[in-house]
Amino acid sequence: MKILAALLPAAMLVIMGQAAAQPSGPDNVTLNFVNADIEGVVKAVSEITGRNFVLDPRVKGTVNIVSARPMARSLVYDVFLSALRLQGYAAIEERNMVKIVPEAEAKLHPGRLLGPDERGSGDQISTRVFTLKYESAAQLVPILRPLIAPANTITAYPANNTLVITDYAGNLQRLGRIIDSIDQPSGTDPVLIPLAHASAFDVAVMVNRLFADAAPGAAGAADASQRLSVVADTRSNSLIARSDNPSRITRLRTLVAMLDSPTSAAGNLHVVHLKNAEAVRVAETLRAIYLGEGGAAAALRPAVLPVVASPAGAPAAASPLQPSAPATVAAALSPGMIQADPATNSILINAPDAVYNNLRAVIDKLDARRAQVYVEALIAEITADKAAEFGIQWQDLGGAGRSGSGVFGGTNFGAPAQNILGIAANPAGAGRGLNVGVIRGEINIPGVAGPILNLRLLIRALEADSNANILSTPTLLTLDNEEARIVIGQNVPFITGQYALSGAATTPTPFQTVERRDVGLTLRVKPQISEGGTVRLQLYQEVSSVQDTTNAAGVITNKRAVESTVLVDDGQIVVIGGLIQDSVRDGVEKVPLLGDLPGLGALFTYNTRARTKTNLMVFLRPTVLRTAQRADTVTGSRYDYIRGEQLEAAPPPSPPLPEMQPPALPPR
């Protein structure tokens, strides 16, 4: 009776012609639902499985389930979930109940979280976290996204390289197998091949050349799977190799094993060609390291590397970090030599393998590309000179030209080109400005050669205003820790001595000793680059000019110089020195008492006034050029600038004159 009561709802559905669920035994059930309403099917499944269902109001539609043979009751729930999935609905198990919601909403409900070894029901929405060991979780998302239902989610968490996937349990099992197949150790991981005798750097160069020449390719394009990269690790004297083809790694190991064999002689000769460093300096440094001598002392003779006896009796190179034992007979029999060849910029090393490997590791670090520094100096000088003078002078020389007693007098101020007597004797030598005078013939003065003008009155007025704006931008490009110098100016002779005899003595040919000095703009700089990009500059900046060459004591020059050591960041501008000067000079020449009279005092006064203002600043900007591309950029900009200036300097066309093209640099 209980079974009949349980199947009554299903029987009612059969009467309606929609569906049927007939018992065929205590544990078997035959399901036949044809266009059955989903709510009625849920009720029948609930009675068969004993589960509690909660339906979302949006769950509507019909279900078709047909079983030709009876099935176990335990399979009814899975068949029901498959039917729901086909209708676009999902079942969520939570607190002894099953919620049926649209598939798009399933991921928002707290469904079941599967562990690494758990398997859920095939069509049940679940969430699983996959932890990857080798591959990137973010890179797997685009691969797995098409394999997941559009309404479900996949998310990568890069922090611990995991994937969080919410989908049907059956699909999660398939995704797990796919992830396990992809998340495998790569065959292209680098391998380390240690060397015992040969130099890692020499072997790396050799095998790279051999395998590059032997790599198969069609039409110049090599197969990516045949690529082999070999890099030398001089610190551990090992090779680091990587290839997509494991067979090439095997061939490399075989070749390296044959090359890494001890030589029969105690030492052999190696030639190391340097790319950047200077061979003579590197050779001196190597001698100083292994012999404990300075570069100057070691350069006087060939280097003989010290050796000590190993426990097995074979000679071994002394460690550069420990003091070596005194030279022995073994040292004489196994000499080592370090010699530089400046013609080819190479170093010749004759030493045992262990010593050569240590030397080669040092050479690789010393022969690195050195950074360069492009130094731009900016010298800005602004000068303003203002001067003014005004005065009245008078003379009465009538009595000076008469015989007998006479009286003459007057005022006389300033230099010969400014005072009344100097202009009377030489009118052409009158100074600049306004000169107004009253002349009354000529007059002869005893003791003065020739007649002079009888200049009775002289009025002088002058106002001068001169400005100068000078901008100099010398630039230098030099290596790190190398001093550079640029001089733009004149080479002026300075008399330092002379010799001549006079009188009755025999006079040899007289002579003078002359020293030439550079006068103009001089910039001398030595940069040192730190690891952080800061530049330490030792610099000397000088601006000089010739002021007077008529001085009997010698040439007079103006000089402004600054010498300093500064720290500047790469590309930053710093001021290294300057001068701000403002001077005012006010002079008055007058006759005592008469020059102080109001109004009339101007007839006995000569006023001069001058003001000089100078602003001089020196700025500096270093730019570190670590790569050839950066140096080419700076060079190109300056090249294009000077070429543009040359093109603009073309003379304008003139009909009577022929066309002449100005000199210009060719385009880059």
XYZ file of C-alpha atoms in Angstrom:
668
model
C 0.000 0.000 0.000
C 2.830 2.365 0.765
C 4.366 1.749 -2.652
C 1.063 2.420 -4.368
C 0.641 5.616 -2.378
C 4.105 6.714 -3.359
C 3.491 6.131 -7.050
C 0.040 7.756 -7.052
C 1.269 11.149 -8.354
C 3.090 9.401 -11.207
C -0.038 7.369 -12.028
C -2.044 10.571 -12.196
C 0.446 11.913 -14.738
C 0.027 8.750 -16.830
C -3.720 9.289 -16.842
C -3.072 12.826 -18.154
C -0.947 11.297 -20.994
C 2.270 13.180 -20.077
C 4.578 10.741 -18.228
C 4.875 7.433 -16.387
C 7.213 5.965 -13.735
C 6.523 2.299 -13.040
C 8.173 0.184 -10.334
C 9.705 -3.027 -11.640
C 11.145 -4.281 -8.358
C 12.211 -3.197 -4.885
C 15.392 -1.379 -6.263
C 14.556 -0.865 -9.934
C 12.428 1.797 -11.585
C 11.281 2.344 -15.156
C 11.053 6.042 -16.133
C 8.880 7.210 -18.993
C 8.265 10.974 -19.097
C 7.043 12.360 -22.414
C 6.507 16.129 -22.503
C 6.015 15.998 -18.752
C 5.878 19.252 -16.836
C 9.110 19.818 -14.966
C 7.334 20.377 -11.645
C 5.573 16.990 -11.897
C 8.853 15.269 -12.762
C 10.517 16.872 -9.732
C 7.751 15.511 -7.514
C 8.157 11.999 -8.937
C 11.960 12.079 -8.544
C 11.558 13.381 -5.017
C 9.333 10.425 -4.138
C 11.729 7.915 -5.733
C 15.020 9.315 -4.311
C 13.738 10.734 -1.036
C 15.415 14.119 -1.701
C 13.921 17.515 -1.013
C 13.783 19.919 -3.952
C 13.360 23.691 -4.070
C 12.436 25.175 -7.455
C 13.301 28.651 -8.613
C 10.192 30.422 -9.935
C 11.973 30.807 -13.284
C 12.248 27.032 -13.726
C 9.560 26.173 -16.314
C 9.201 23.728 -19.224
C 8.782 20.038 -20.059
C 11.048 17.028 -19.679
C 11.426 13.876 -21.809
C 12.924 10.772 -20.150
C 12.482 7.312 -21.670
C 14.003 4.089 -20.246
C 13.541 0.866 -22.187
C 14.709 -1.228 -19.249
C 14.386 -0.814 -15.499
C 17.217 1.116 -13.790
C 18.490 1.252 -10.258
C 17.007 3.872 -7.968
C 20.484 5.257 -7.334
C 20.729 6.262 -11.007
C 17.420 8.132 -11.121
C 18.926 11.285 -9.613
C 21.804 11.375 -12.130
C 19.389 10.877 -15.030
C 17.256 13.702 -13.658
C 20.280 16.047 -13.441
C 21.158 15.265 -17.070
C 17.606 16.128 -18.115
C 17.804 19.426 -16.196
C 21.126 20.291 -17.838
C 19.606 19.819 -21.287
C 16.875 22.296 -20.318
C 19.409 24.889 -19.100
C 18.900 24.296 -15.370
C 21.311 23.178 -12.666
C 20.906 21.505 -9.283
C 22.684 22.860 -6.197
C 22.903 20.689 -3.075
C 22.835 22.668 0.156
C 21.765 21.651 3.708
C 19.911 18.418 2.794
C 18.038 20.048 -0.048
C 18.481 20.440 -3.777
C 17.879 23.862 -5.326
C 17.014 23.917 -9.022
C 17.981 27.253 -10.574
C 18.871 28.523 -14.054
C 22.360 27.492 -15.089
C 23.591 31.103 -15.263
C 22.729 31.596 -11.564
C 24.334 28.367 -10.326
C 27.809 29.857 -9.843
C 26.410 32.405 -7.385
C 25.158 29.752 -4.972
C 27.372 27.951 -2.430
C 27.763 24.677 -4.267
C 30.066 21.779 -3.520
C 33.840 22.348 -3.372
C 35.708 19.308 -4.669
C 39.097 18.280 -3.382
C 41.955 17.073 -5.606
C 40.849 13.410 -5.310
C 37.074 13.890 -5.070
C 34.597 13.164 -7.846
C 31.141 14.680 -7.814
C 27.980 13.716 -9.626
C 28.396 14.056 -13.383
C 25.886 16.893 -13.994
C 26.132 18.612 -10.654
C 27.559 22.138 -10.451
C 30.808 22.068 -8.427
C 33.911 24.151 -7.903
C 37.486 22.876 -7.934
C 40.867 24.512 -7.415
C 43.714 23.280 -9.654
C 47.286 23.983 -8.506
C 49.816 24.079 -11.350
C 53.472 23.151 -10.924
C 55.127 23.999 -14.243
C 52.858 25.993 -16.548
C 51.429 29.454 -15.991
C 47.811 29.514 -14.780
C 47.109 32.752 -16.640
C 48.283 31.241 -19.927
C 45.991 28.213 -19.525
C 42.812 30.306 -19.163
C 42.434 31.006 -22.935
C 42.981 27.295 -23.647
C 40.391 25.974 -21.172
C 37.763 28.697 -21.557
C 36.163 27.174 -24.727
C 35.804 23.820 -22.905
C 33.609 25.305 -20.152
C 29.921 26.163 -20.387
C 29.441 29.853 -21.218
C 27.461 30.422 -18.016
C 30.227 28.945 -15.812
C 33.530 30.505 -14.829
C 37.284 29.961 -14.870
C 39.667 32.301 -13.025
C 43.471 32.341 -12.675
C 45.158 33.411 -9.433
C 48.775 34.272 -10.364
C 49.925 34.666 -6.744
C 50.046 30.892 -6.161
C 49.614 29.817 -9.821
C 46.158 28.214 -9.391
C 42.971 27.908 -11.456
C 39.492 28.203 -9.903
C 36.849 26.549 -12.135
C 33.092 26.314 -11.520
C 31.370 23.839 -13.862
C 29.626 20.478 -13.980
C 31.452 17.775 -12.051
C 31.800 15.529 -15.091
C 33.456 18.343 -17.071
C 35.719 19.135 -14.116
C 37.085 15.591 -14.318
C 37.813 16.051 -18.012
C 39.475 19.427 -17.369
C 41.584 17.818 -14.653
C 42.938 15.255 -17.094
C 43.673 17.970 -19.651
C 45.499 20.106 -17.086
C 47.567 17.134 -15.920
C 48.613 16.499 -19.525
C 49.633 20.112 -20.094
C 51.236 20.802 -16.709
C 54.377 18.778 -17.397
C 58.057 19.724 -17.003
C 59.360 21.324 -20.178
C 62.048 19.651 -22.197
C 63.569 23.083 -22.957
C 64.740 23.807 -19.411
C 68.405 24.870 -19.249
C 70.976 22.232 -18.367
C 74.297 22.807 -16.614
C 77.422 21.106 -17.933
C 80.421 21.613 -15.596
C 83.942 21.599 -17.031
C 86.995 20.319 -15.221
C 89.866 21.287 -17.534
C 88.787 23.421 -20.510
C 87.714 27.052 -20.363
C 83.953 27.490 -20.413
C 84.230 30.662 -22.481
C 86.377 29.073 -25.186
C 84.211 25.958 -25.376
C 81.013 28.043 -25.588
C 82.379 30.036 -28.522
C 83.472 26.860 -30.303
C 80.265 24.823 -29.896
C 78.035 27.789 -30.777
C 79.944 28.162 -34.037
C 79.852 24.437 -34.785
C 76.164 23.916 -34.067
C 75.176 27.130 -35.861
C 76.942 25.989 -39.033
C 75.457 22.481 -38.801
C 71.865 23.558 -38.074
C 69.526 22.358 -40.880
C 67.383 24.926 -42.620
C 65.436 25.558 -45.764
C 65.750 28.768 -47.753
C 67.773 30.362 -44.990
C 65.143 29.742 -42.279
C 66.358 27.373 -39.547
C 64.042 24.949 -37.789
C 63.139 26.252 -34.317
C 63.402 22.755 -32.825
C 67.061 22.554 -33.926
C 68.162 25.700 -32.141
C 70.827 25.357 -29.482
C 71.924 28.149 -27.155
C 75.099 27.762 -25.113
C 76.283 30.369 -22.607
C 79.454 30.250 -20.515
C 79.330 30.735 -16.753
C 82.882 31.776 -16.007
C 82.310 31.856 -12.242
C 81.714 28.095 -12.026
C 83.499 27.266 -15.320
C 80.327 25.624 -16.634
C 78.185 25.685 -19.745
C 74.479 26.534 -19.614
C 72.707 25.011 -22.622
C 69.106 25.077 -23.816
C 67.392 23.482 -26.827
C 63.932 22.336 -27.911
C 65.471 19.123 -29.218
C 66.821 16.761 -26.491
C 69.011 14.993 -29.056
C 71.043 18.159 -29.580
C 71.655 18.402 -25.838
C 72.920 14.808 -25.928
C 75.246 15.593 -28.824
C 76.468 18.661 -26.967
C 77.295 16.632 -23.859
C 79.282 14.149 -25.961
C 81.250 16.887 -27.705
C 81.970 18.762 -24.469
C 83.167 15.560 -22.793
C 85.740 15.097 -25.543
C 86.879 18.723 -25.394
C 87.089 18.798 -21.604
C 90.208 16.681 -21.351
C 93.480 17.562 -19.611
C 96.429 18.554 -21.761
C 99.649 16.557 -21.701
C 101.804 19.616 -21.078
C 101.880 21.587 -17.843
C 100.850 24.701 -19.717
C 99.635 25.665 -23.156
C 99.479 28.903 -25.073
C 96.175 30.740 -25.451
C 95.430 33.909 -27.404
C 92.573 36.020 -26.060
C 91.318 38.789 -28.345
C 89.831 41.713 -26.446
C 86.792 43.604 -27.694
C 86.682 46.700 -25.510
C 89.565 46.831 -23.041
C 93.188 47.745 -23.797
C 95.425 44.681 -23.888
C 98.452 46.346 -22.267
C 96.487 47.523 -19.240
C 94.655 44.217 -18.800
C 97.944 42.314 -18.953
C 99.423 44.527 -16.233
C 96.355 43.985 -14.068
C 96.559 40.204 -14.447
C 100.227 40.225 -13.525
C 99.513 42.324 -10.466
C 96.794 39.895 -9.317
C 98.784 36.693 -9.637
C 102.230 37.992 -8.806
C 101.316 40.459 -6.088
C 103.203 43.219 -7.909
C 102.252 46.606 -9.265
C 101.640 47.108 -12.929
C 104.852 49.092 -13.463
C 107.058 46.471 -11.833
C 105.393 43.559 -13.581
C 105.676 45.240 -16.966
C 109.489 45.115 -16.782
C 109.612 41.352 -17.296
C 107.413 38.452 -18.485
C 105.108 37.065 -15.848
C 105.984 33.660 -14.363
C 102.937 32.360 -12.533
C 103.732 30.727 -9.164
C 102.800 27.078 -8.782
C 102.646 24.821 -5.753
C 102.672 21.042 -5.496
C 99.289 19.354 -5.232
C 98.745 16.362 -2.888
C 99.021 14.029 -5.888
C 102.351 15.517 -6.838
C 101.159 17.389 -9.926
C 101.762 21.153 -10.034
C 98.722 23.312 -9.370
C 98.266 27.042 -9.685
C 98.429 29.074 -6.511
C 95.138 30.569 -5.433
C 94.921 34.288 -6.125
C 93.255 34.769 -2.733
C 96.101 33.173 -0.732
C 99.821 34.020 -0.656
C 101.774 31.640 -2.840
C 104.679 29.538 -1.691
C 108.207 30.483 -2.739
C 109.220 29.533 -6.232
C 110.361 25.931 -6.469
C 111.890 23.720 -9.089
C 108.386 22.849 -10.277
C 107.755 26.525 -10.877
C 110.803 26.758 -13.082
C 109.731 23.714 -15.044
C 106.137 24.978 -15.452
C 106.399 28.691 -16.189
C 103.361 30.829 -16.911
C 103.492 33.941 -19.056
C 101.092 36.834 -19.609
C 102.016 39.091 -22.486
C 100.071 41.760 -24.373
C 100.141 42.236 -28.142
C 99.145 45.871 -28.790
C 99.029 45.405 -32.571
C 96.050 43.012 -32.373
C 94.847 44.098 -28.906
C 95.250 40.545 -27.646
C 96.652 38.823 -24.596
C 98.881 35.764 -24.798
C 98.619 33.429 -21.801
C 100.829 30.415 -21.237
C 99.613 28.679 -18.075
C 98.052 25.439 -16.823
C 94.357 24.908 -17.444
C 93.250 25.811 -13.925
C 95.218 29.059 -13.975
C 94.023 29.925 -17.468
C 90.376 29.356 -16.491
C 90.750 31.782 -13.574
C 92.464 34.318 -15.789
C 89.808 33.971 -18.457
C 87.047 34.618 -15.913
C 88.804 37.853 -14.911
C 89.335 38.883 -18.543
C 85.654 38.455 -19.363
C 84.736 40.894 -16.604
C 87.452 43.405 -17.494
C 86.662 43.267 -21.216
C 83.129 44.571 -20.792
C 81.759 47.445 -22.823
C 82.513 50.603 -20.913
C 79.918 53.292 -20.586
C 80.526 56.717 -22.081
C 79.620 60.150 -20.764
C 78.461 63.017 -22.959
C 79.225 66.239 -21.071
C 77.549 69.493 -22.063
C 78.954 72.657 -20.480
C 77.043 75.932 -20.733
C 78.797 79.244 -20.027
C 76.471 82.241 -19.958
C 78.023 85.708 -19.540
C 76.018 88.951 -19.513
C 77.987 92.189 -19.117
C 76.717 95.780 -19.024
C 79.113 98.782 -18.964
C 77.861 102.320 -18.556
C 80.104 105.401 -18.359
C 79.553 109.175 -18.389
C 81.775 112.236 -18.071
C 81.214 115.992 -18.182
C 83.523 118.909 -17.452
C 84.640 122.400 -18.394
C 88.304 123.371 -18.686
C 89.858 126.684 -19.618
C 93.344 128.031 -20.167
C 94.965 131.399 -20.715
C 98.327 130.836 -22.399
C 98.790 134.420 -23.742
C 101.469 135.268 -21.201
C 103.389 132.026 -21.855
C 104.265 133.082 -25.418
C 105.691 136.510 -24.578
C 109.238 137.456 -23.690
C 109.738 138.742 -20.231
C 107.351 138.315 -17.394
C 103.854 136.977 -18.029
C 100.992 135.213 -16.343
C 99.156 132.091 -17.553
C 96.852 129.612 -15.877
C 93.726 127.521 -16.120
C 92.238 124.152 -15.222
C 93.459 120.797 -16.459
C 91.587 117.523 -15.688
C 91.721 113.931 -16.913
C 94.016 111.992 -19.214
C 95.888 113.598 -22.175
C 93.020 112.716 -24.512
C 90.621 114.465 -22.154
C 92.454 117.523 -20.772
C 92.783 120.838 -22.505
C 96.581 120.877 -22.782
C 96.756 117.436 -24.426
C 94.128 118.356 -27.002
C 95.855 121.729 -27.670
C 99.118 119.932 -28.461
C 97.411 117.151 -30.501
C 93.847 117.924 -31.596
C 93.631 114.578 -33.443
C 94.128 112.757 -30.161
C 90.944 114.093 -28.592
C 88.960 111.487 -26.720
C 85.542 110.146 -27.655
C 82.441 112.193 -27.026
C 81.498 115.820 -27.507
C 84.458 118.232 -27.566
C 83.622 121.977 -27.816
C 86.407 124.540 -27.570
C 87.379 128.146 -28.238
C 90.635 128.604 -30.161
C 92.526 131.879 -30.626
C 95.345 131.188 -33.037
C 98.568 129.405 -32.162
C 101.152 130.047 -29.544
C 104.782 129.087 -28.995
C 105.702 127.999 -25.512
C 109.363 127.809 -24.542
C 110.432 124.214 -23.981
C 107.601 122.835 -26.121
C 108.439 121.712 -29.663
C 106.460 123.551 -32.294
C 103.504 125.838 -31.911
C 100.346 124.581 -30.230
C 96.765 125.738 -30.409
C 95.812 128.552 -28.147
C 92.820 126.611 -26.809
C 91.103 128.949 -24.397
C 88.035 126.843 -23.455
C 87.153 123.118 -23.687
C 83.816 121.476 -22.859
C 83.692 117.664 -22.884
C 80.622 115.437 -22.588
C 80.445 111.648 -23.050
C 77.967 108.879 -22.219
C 78.724 105.258 -23.158
C 76.522 102.174 -22.796
C 77.737 98.744 -23.940
C 76.153 95.335 -23.352
C 77.487 91.853 -24.060
C 75.610 88.540 -24.068
C 77.937 85.585 -24.626
C 76.818 81.959 -24.599
C 79.343 79.136 -25.023
C 78.396 75.458 -25.045
C 81.456 73.220 -25.290
C 80.692 69.487 -25.335
C 82.791 66.378 -24.763
C 82.279 62.639 -25.203
C 84.611 60.401 -23.221
C 84.856 56.937 -21.723
C 84.169 56.213 -18.086
C 87.221 57.064 -15.948
C 89.059 58.624 -18.909
C 90.006 62.310 -18.972
C 89.012 64.403 -21.988
C 89.957 67.936 -22.940
C 88.757 70.487 -25.460
C 90.453 73.840 -26.218
C 88.883 76.484 -28.452
C 90.871 79.710 -28.764
C 94.292 81.075 -29.674
C 97.845 80.053 -28.920
C 99.330 83.366 -27.724
C 103.122 83.904 -27.333
C 104.394 85.249 -24.002
C 107.970 86.566 -23.738
C 109.661 84.826 -20.813
C 113.221 86.158 -21.268
C 115.715 87.885 -23.553
C 119.467 88.214 -23.939
C 121.621 90.928 -25.515
C 124.965 92.692 -24.859
C 125.541 96.388 -25.288
C 128.472 98.748 -25.167
C 131.988 97.999 -26.426
C 131.677 94.279 -25.818
C 131.138 91.949 -28.703
C 127.402 91.691 -29.226
C 126.152 88.260 -30.201
C 122.881 87.760 -31.935
C 120.190 88.839 -29.451
C 117.376 86.452 -28.786
C 114.164 86.099 -26.813
C 112.559 83.086 -25.181
C 108.860 82.731 -25.855
C 106.299 80.508 -24.193
C 103.012 79.849 -25.949
C 99.827 79.442 -23.947
C 96.268 78.635 -24.925
C 93.896 81.558 -24.528
C 90.212 80.964 -25.074
C 87.825 78.321 -23.823
C 89.169 75.181 -22.123
C 87.153 72.280 -20.712
C 88.843 69.331 -19.035
C 86.693 66.619 -17.456
C 87.131 63.100 -16.040
C 83.847 61.274 -15.293
C 83.266 58.258 -13.072
C 79.920 56.436 -13.288
C 78.490 54.710 -10.227
C 76.176 51.703 -10.296
C 73.189 53.873 -9.407
C 73.673 56.142 -12.420
C 75.268 59.040 -10.533
C 78.237 60.625 -12.297
C 81.251 61.906 -10.355
C 82.977 64.612 -12.367
C 86.455 66.012 -11.881
C 86.442 69.094 -14.071
C 88.326 72.227 -14.943
C 86.621 75.027 -16.874
C 88.463 78.134 -18.083
C 87.458 81.145 -20.150
C 90.293 83.544 -20.987
C 90.858 86.388 -23.447
C 93.577 88.854 -24.428
C 92.950 92.324 -23.031
C 96.075 94.332 -23.924
C 99.128 93.553 -26.041
C 100.797 96.996 -25.783
C 101.916 96.657 -22.190
C 105.690 96.790 -21.937
C 105.734 94.072 -19.291
C 103.863 91.605 -21.476
C 100.465 90.555 -22.678
C 97.550 91.125 -20.313
C 94.831 88.453 -20.313
C 91.463 88.050 -18.630
C 90.830 84.675 -17.052
C 87.824 83.044 -15.429
C 88.356 79.462 -14.262
C 86.661 76.960 -12.006
C 88.044 73.617 -10.838
C 85.826 71.290 -8.853
C 84.609 67.736 -8.213
C 80.833 67.271 -8.215
C 78.193 64.535 -8.187
C 75.478 64.811 -10.836
C 72.602 62.485 -11.705
C 72.357 61.221 -15.249
C 70.835 63.893 -17.490
C 70.507 66.520 -14.736
C 71.846 70.092 -14.900
C 74.020 71.442 -12.095
C 75.651 74.842 -11.626
C 79.350 74.521 -10.863
C 80.365 78.171 -10.489
C 79.635 81.734 -11.337
C 80.281 85.415 -10.780
C 77.777 88.175 -10.071
C 79.535 91.541 -9.859
C 78.131 95.078 -9.795
C 80.572 97.982 -9.379
C 79.985 101.745 -9.513
C 82.776 104.323 -9.763
C 82.123 108.034 -9.238
C 84.991 110.547 -9.692
C 85.132 114.324 -9.316
C 88.093 116.584 -10.181
C 87.757 120.232 -9.214
C 89.607 123.340 -8.161
C 89.572 123.793 -4.384
C 87.025 126.294 -3.138
C 86.096 127.423 -6.657
C 84.629 124.038 -7.521
C 82.325 124.245 -4.494
C 80.706 127.517 -5.511
C 77.004 127.170 -6.358
C 76.430 127.473 -10.097
C 79.903 128.764 -10.938
C 81.506 125.607 -9.488
C 80.720 123.725 -12.700
C 83.327 125.897 -14.529
C 86.037 124.444 -12.287
C 84.802 120.801 -12.052
C 85.228 117.621 -14.134
C 82.872 114.687 -13.288
C 83.228 111.043 -14.340
C 80.928 108.137 -13.478
C 81.011 104.440 -14.528
C 79.068 101.297 -13.682
C 80.009 97.727 -14.607
C 77.662 94.778 -14.065
C 78.753 91.221 -14.804
C 76.716 88.001 -14.582
C 78.662 84.828 -15.321
C 77.316 81.296 -14.711
C 78.728 77.891 -15.637
C 76.331 74.931 -15.904
C 77.023 71.274 -16.558
C 74.906 68.329 -17.720
C 76.339 64.794 -18.088
C 74.484 62.101 -20.057
C 75.472 58.460 -19.601
C 75.621 56.467 -22.841
C 75.665 52.769 -21.978
C 74.602 51.403 -25.371
C 75.492 52.098 -28.985
C 71.872 53.058 -29.711
C 71.938 55.785 -27.057
C 75.210 57.170 -28.402
C 73.816 57.146 -31.943
C 70.766 59.115 -30.791
C 72.872 61.873 -29.234
C 75.241 61.988 -32.196
C 72.363 62.115 -34.659
C 70.678 65.043 -32.926
C 73.867 67.131 -32.886
C 74.665 66.125 -36.469
C 71.260 67.222 -37.714
C 71.515 70.481 -35.764
C 74.851 71.546 -37.228
C 73.751 70.488 -40.719
C 70.646 72.663 -40.407
C 72.788 75.621 -39.308
C 75.042 75.168 -42.336
C 72.106 75.108 -44.745
C 70.666 78.296 -43.224
C 74.028 80.051 -43.688
C 73.668 80.056 -47.471
C 74.314 83.519 -49.001
C 71.259 85.184 -50.577
C 71.152 85.203 -54.405
C 72.605 88.220 -56.123
C 72.348 88.785 -59.924
C 75.888 90.065 -60.504
C 77.467 87.314 -58.379
C 77.611 83.636 -59.236
C 75.710 81.070 -57.176
C 77.912 79.369 -54.612
C 76.669 76.583 -52.412
C 77.870 76.749 -48.815
C 79.736 73.765 -47.358
C 77.319 71.387 -45.640
C 77.487 67.954 -44.100
C 75.876 65.140 -46.097
C 72.607 63.715 -44.729
C 72.961 60.842 -42.276
